[in-house]
Structures are given as structure tokens and as C-alpha cells.
Amino acid sequence: MNFREFVRNRIVVFDGAFGTVLQSKTGGKTGTVPEKLNLSAPELIAEIHREYAAAGADVITANTFGANEIKTGSRELADELIRAGVRLARQEAGNKFVALDIGPLGRILEPMGDLPFGRAYDAFAHAVEAGKDADLILIETMSDLQELRAALLAAREHSRLPVICSMTFDGSGRTFMGCDPVCYALTASPLADAVGVNCSLGPEQLLPVVRTLLRHTDKPVIVQANAGLPDEKMHYDVDADEFARACETFVQEGVRIIGGCCGTTPEYIRKLRRIADRRAPQKTTYAPVSAVCSASRAVLLDGVKIIGERINPTGKKAMKQALLAGDYDFVQEQASEQAEAGADILDVNAGLPELDEAAALERLVREVQAVCPLPLQIDTGNPEAAERALRVYCGKAILNSVNGEEKTLRALLPVAKKYGAAVVGLTIDERGLPKTAARRVEIAEKIIRTAEQYGISQEDIFIDCLTLTASAEQDQASETLNAIRIIKEKYRVKTILGVSNISFGLPNRKIINTAFLTAALFAGLDLPILNPNVSENMQAVAAFNVLSGRDRNCAAYSEKYGNVRIETKETTAPALPAAPVREEASDVSLAEQLQNGICKGLPTASKLCAELLQREAPLDVIENRLIPALNKVGDDYESGKIFLPQLIAAAESAKGCFAEIKKLLPEGKAERGKIVMATVKGDMHDIGKNIVKTVLENYGYTILDLGRNVPPEKIAAVCREEKIALCGLSALMTTTVVFMEETIRLLRRECPACRVMVGGAVLTADYAKKIGADYYCKDANASVKAAQEVFGK
């Protein structure tokens, strides 16, 4: 029986923590990363597998979590470690399933980091191929949705094994990269055989995340929680009985696969086995919904949602010039402006004859995602362009569009299905745009039937009934509206429409657009594609929500327009246009533009900074402009208004500004303080450290980055020689936090004036205090506050 069949009718038990048991068997010091023990101490690894198999686990997870070519520095070594790990697990599993364990690569993917998506994909692909003798693939402890996508695509395209994926969430209900459970479920479910959560939190704290997943995925859900949180001796606070009771609650909620993460042992798995033996799988709360998402923002299509149309060169001269010139700063500004104006989704289109559309659209997606959290609509009928854009898009996108032509349907629907995208169906076919509502509906029905054949449900089909300009074919407006009404009555699909087409060739187009938009909304239009920067468009949508009863008690309308004064004018004769007046930007307005640019993470902030430096002293710009902007970003991050991608984008934006400032200063003049940072001995994970480094650098601090797997003696030596006032230490693995305490003891002895801040997923404030750290920094923003306290600025 294969694993897909096995999980269908039973509760499946995975094994528990590997590092926790390994630590207990080695006295807390393995002397190396755990995967290398597959070669140097195979009997020790086999013993742990044997104990979990005897405890009743259905799945034995190979000791291959960190065995990838990026962490090991060698593809050959990574392959050897993986093959040995799978072989050892197979040797002890007996009739159990063996899972190839794949963890994060340890580097940050673009645009936040320097690791290209393709490079990450290749590393995962080689790991999958090396572990081909396993029975299934477990991709676990992921916090970056884009890295998870790279791993899932590699698994799907290089193996036929079942694939389980698992992300790790913190107390905010998000991963530390800002992904929430809804975005995760929408993005990962089309690519995985099971989805779930592991690590980070105890079982009780994970329950809200698990319930959200169960509502939003049709795949089996796996939960491998930590045994609570560790104390200073790395003893976890949830015992086996309490853990089992919590897991029984998961099973009652509909979780199909249970196991353990940090702090769990064979004793915990033995108790889970008893639960699985007496419990049958339960029905979950899942119900299909229409929704799209980015990595951090899900948009449920439960009412009118606005698709911003500005990133499209058709009829837009400035956008066309920007795309031809490769001016993606302009594109990013357009994205940010539309998001601020109230768009829910952004359309991106690179359809120019002069461009390589596939390459341009792929870059367009990357650039917009770097600064804007809104979901995207990929606007192309080119299968190659659609494939490349959807491959790099992080989230669940809309593919706009297919139509009623058989050739187009067969070319584009498989692409949409592969990447889990919703799809727009244009009611046009080989015979052109139909003149009647009935023909539009007929084409829509063909699109719906064909999409369903590819496994795309009606919730993910958006029908565009199209409209011609009223100046050329006036009666077509009513045919479009009638088609929308009929489709909404007959099907569960959503309707979508480019509203501004109706007024082409007419004067004062906003008058026609607003009237037609209102009529279309009452006919059943769900997704108007329009310019959100035109206030009349947004007012029409807000008014519709009031009049249709969707805006209960007129609450949203009152909040948005309660303090807005909208003026109207009576005209008796056409007025001559006033000559444009261009006012010189004042120092204050330029400073505000600079600070807004940093807050939005726009690259153009550096140009504004260069201009402002002609009027203000460099150190004044740092203290009065850059630091307040970064502090605002930090406050927004801490309050949950923005997430890590936006924090990093702002830091990168500020980095460009500091580069401009340094041109005008003597070397070292702008330095606010020198900080040593390192990942402790035995730990190869440095994503968190690198994020903190980036943010601190862009506050003006100089970072001496010692890298990862750094011995205590080296850290102390550098701090002593450089007279360091603040040292930052990072650890992710339970097996390596002991070296953090050892490093702090050495620093206290050799550098008593040096303050120490610590961070990492396995740490807590209490533990940090007990090992002698001065500051526990749960995120980059906390590290900035520690630095400001130490350096007094």
C-alpha cells in the first residue's frame, strides 16, 4: 500500500523530535551537525529510528533535514548524507514508511535575500533525487512561502512520491516571514498531498492555526507540535500526557496526521499511537471558497473586490515607456499608489510587441511583489509568459486569461491548474466577440465545463462578459449586463470586467465609466478592473456596498467618507483649461516624500535622498529623516500592520539612502556603532541573523558578521580585539543552544563590557535571561531597540 492510500482511511502517526533525543544521548554536545552523524555514527542514528519504530510510529523520518548542498557547501556531500540517512531509516523502519526530510536551505530568497528562486529550486531538486528511495517527502519547518514553493515544485517535478509540507508559525499566527495560514493553505494545497504545521509552538498554541488550515484546505492536515517551550536546561513544559490530550483534540477537529517536534520523545509517540488506534478520521470544516493571495495577504472574494489596472501598457503611454526603458521604479510606484488607493488585487501586463513578453512579465511579477503585498492578476494569453510568471509568483494568482477557443483552453488551463491559479474566461471564441448575451453565456459555459475537466472548480473561474465601447456599439452595454446577470444566476463562478472600455472615444470618460460600473455591480459584477486612483470609481463601489446591503449599517462608507468633503460645481459654460502651475517642492514636502518612499520600500528613495542632501546636512538627514522613517516601519512591524518582507524592503530602501549620504562624509563619520553577529557553534542556520544584520546596517550600525557555526573562542576574540559594545548571537537548533550559553560565559570573562543580545526560534525571554544574555530579541525590531539602548542613539 502506498502512503496516499494509507492516509485515506486512518489516523497516521509520524515520529517525534530527532534533535531532542540525540541531545539526550550525547549529553547535549554532538560536535557536529546532526546529518553528518549518518556517516560518522550510524548506529546512534539507527538507535533513534529504532526507538520511534518500536513506539508505534507509522512513518520514520530520515535524518536529512539539513543535508542540502547549500548548507553543506557540496552537492556530493549532501547526496551522500541523504542516501545514508534514508538507508538508515529504511534499515530500522521494517514495514513502516520512510520519509525523506527536507528543511530550509538556510539562506533568504530574493527579493529579501540574495538566493535566486531557481538556485533554491535546484538545491531542493538534487535533494529529492538523492532521496529517491524514500516512500514519501516531508518538507518541514518552513517560514518562507516562496522557499516552500521552490521545494514543492522540485518535489513534484523530480519525483512521483507523495509530498507533505509543513510550515512553522509563531504566537502571532504567522510565520516569521509574515505568511498566514490562509495564504499558506491556498498556495500549498494544489502542490502537496498533505499540508500542516510543526515546531515553534506547543500544541495548545497551535490550535487556532490548525483550525484555520482545516477550513481552507481540502488536503489531509499534519500537526507536529513542540512539547511546549524549553527552560534553561532545555526541558520542555508539556509532558507526554498533556501533549497526547492536545493531539486528540486535533484529531477530533479533523487532523489526519499527528506526530511530534522539538521536545518530544518515543514516549510521546507511544501515546499518540494509542489515540490513532481508537480514533477514526473526522470530517473537517473545509468548504470551497473563491480566494486569491500573496505571501502575506489573502483576499476572500466574498463581495466586490477591485483589481487595479494601471500596470498595463495598453493605452497608457507612461507605463509603456517605463516597460520599454526597464524603469521598474515607476512600476513599483504605480503598484504602491494603487494599493494605497484601495485596490485589492493588481493586474500586471507586459504585452508589448517590442518586448520579450515572457521575460518582461516574469520580471514585472518579481518587481511588484518586492514592494506590494497585494495579490496579482497575471494578464497574458501567452502560455510561456504565463508559466514563467506563475512560477515565480508567491501566492495564489489569477491568470487572465483563457477564452472559448479550444486551442487557448488546452494551452492555458493546464498551466493554471499546475500552479493553483484562478482563471479568467473571456466570452470570445473563434468567431469573435458575440453580439448577444445568450452567445456570451454559451461561451462561458464551455469555458466552465472545460476548466472543470482540468480539475479547476467554479470557485476559481472568473467570467469576463466583455464590453465594447458605447461610442461604437451602444446596444452592447446592455448585452454585457444581461450576460452578467444570467451567469451569476446559473453558476458559482465570479464575474470580472474591464470597466473603462465602455467609454473609449467619448469625452469626460469618468461620467460614463462611473454609471456603467454602478450598473454592472447591480447586475452581479464581482471584480471590476479599474483605476483605483480615480475617486469616482471608488465612490461608486462604496455607494453600491451601502445600497446593496453589503456594507452593514453603512459602517465602511461612514468611516471612509465621514470626514471627507466632496465638492461639486455648477457650470453654465465650458471653462477654458487653466495653465498648469508647477510649484517647487519645499524642503518639508521633499522630506515627506523621502520618508514615505522608505516606508513603502521604494528604490526611488535614494534619488529623493540625494536631492534632499543638497539642502540638508548629511547627519541631519540621518537623524531627522531616515531614522524616524525606519522607526515608523519598526513600529508598524511590531503592531502587525506590516510583515517581514515590507520591513526588509524598507531597510533596503534606506540602504540606498545611506549610500548617498556616505558619498558626502569622511569614512566612518556616519557610523552609529559597531556590532558583532554570529550563529553559534554547531548551527548552520543564519536566516534570522542575516535579517537582523540587514535591518541594523540600515540604521547606520556597522556589522561584523562572523557567519555561522562560529566557535565561542573566535567570537570572544573578535569582541575583545575590536572593543565591541554589543554582540548578537543566534541559534535555531535545540542541539546548539548549549554553545550559546558557553559563548556568553566566555564573553563575560574576556569582554565584561560587551552586552549580549540573543535570538532564535528555540529561545524564550526566560531562557535568554538564565543563560546570561542582556537582551532577548524575538525579531529584528527588538534588535534595533537593543542597539539604540546600548549606543544611546
mmCIF file of C-alpha atoms in Angstrom, residues 24 81 109 228 237 239 252 319 339 354 359 393 422 430 441 460 482 541 577 589 679 708 720 726:
data_model
loop_
_atom_site.group_PDB
_atom_site.id
_atom_site.type_symbol
_atom_site.label_atom_id
_atom_site.label_comp_id
_atom_site.label_asym_id
_atom_site.label_seq_id
_atom_site.Cartn_x
_atom_site.Cartn_y
_atom_site.Cartn_z
ATOM 1 C CA SER A 24 19.889 13.360 25.445
ATOM 2 C CA LEU A 81 24.382 12.293 3.658
ATOM 3 C CA LEU A 109 15.379 34.025 -1.168
ATOM 4 C CA GLY A 228 5.776 23.464 24.717
ATOM 5 C CA ASP A 237 6.985 22.203 29.715
ATOM 6 C CA ASP A 239 4.597 16.314 29.217
ATOM 7 C CA GLN A 252 -11.426 15.465 16.758
ATOM 8 C CA MET A 319 3.629 52.751 -18.454
ATOM 9 C CA ALA A 339 -2.591 49.708 -3.059
ATOM 10 C CA GLU A 354 8.808 45.315 -28.695
ATOM 11 C CA ALA A 359 10.921 37.633 -19.659
ATOM 12 C CA TYR A 393 4.683 34.336 -8.174
ATOM 13 C CA ALA A 422 -7.740 31.067 -10.546
ATOM 14 C CA GLU A 430 -13.001 31.682 -32.931
ATOM 15 C CA VAL A 441 -23.308 32.758 -21.795
ATOM 16 C CA ASP A 460 -11.676 29.506 -9.245
ATOM 17 C CA ASN A 482 -27.631 40.840 -19.192
ATOM 18 C CA VAL A 541 -18.138 50.893 -5.258
ATOM 19 C CA PRO A 577 -8.376 74.969 -19.109
ATOM 20 C CA SER A 589 7.392 68.008 1.168
ATOM 21 C CA THR A 679 25.376 31.962 14.622
ATOM 22 C CA ARG A 708 27.570 30.541 11.132
ATOM 23 C CA ARG A 720 37.982 41.730 22.622
ATOM 24 C CA LEU A 726 27.238 44.732 21.610
#
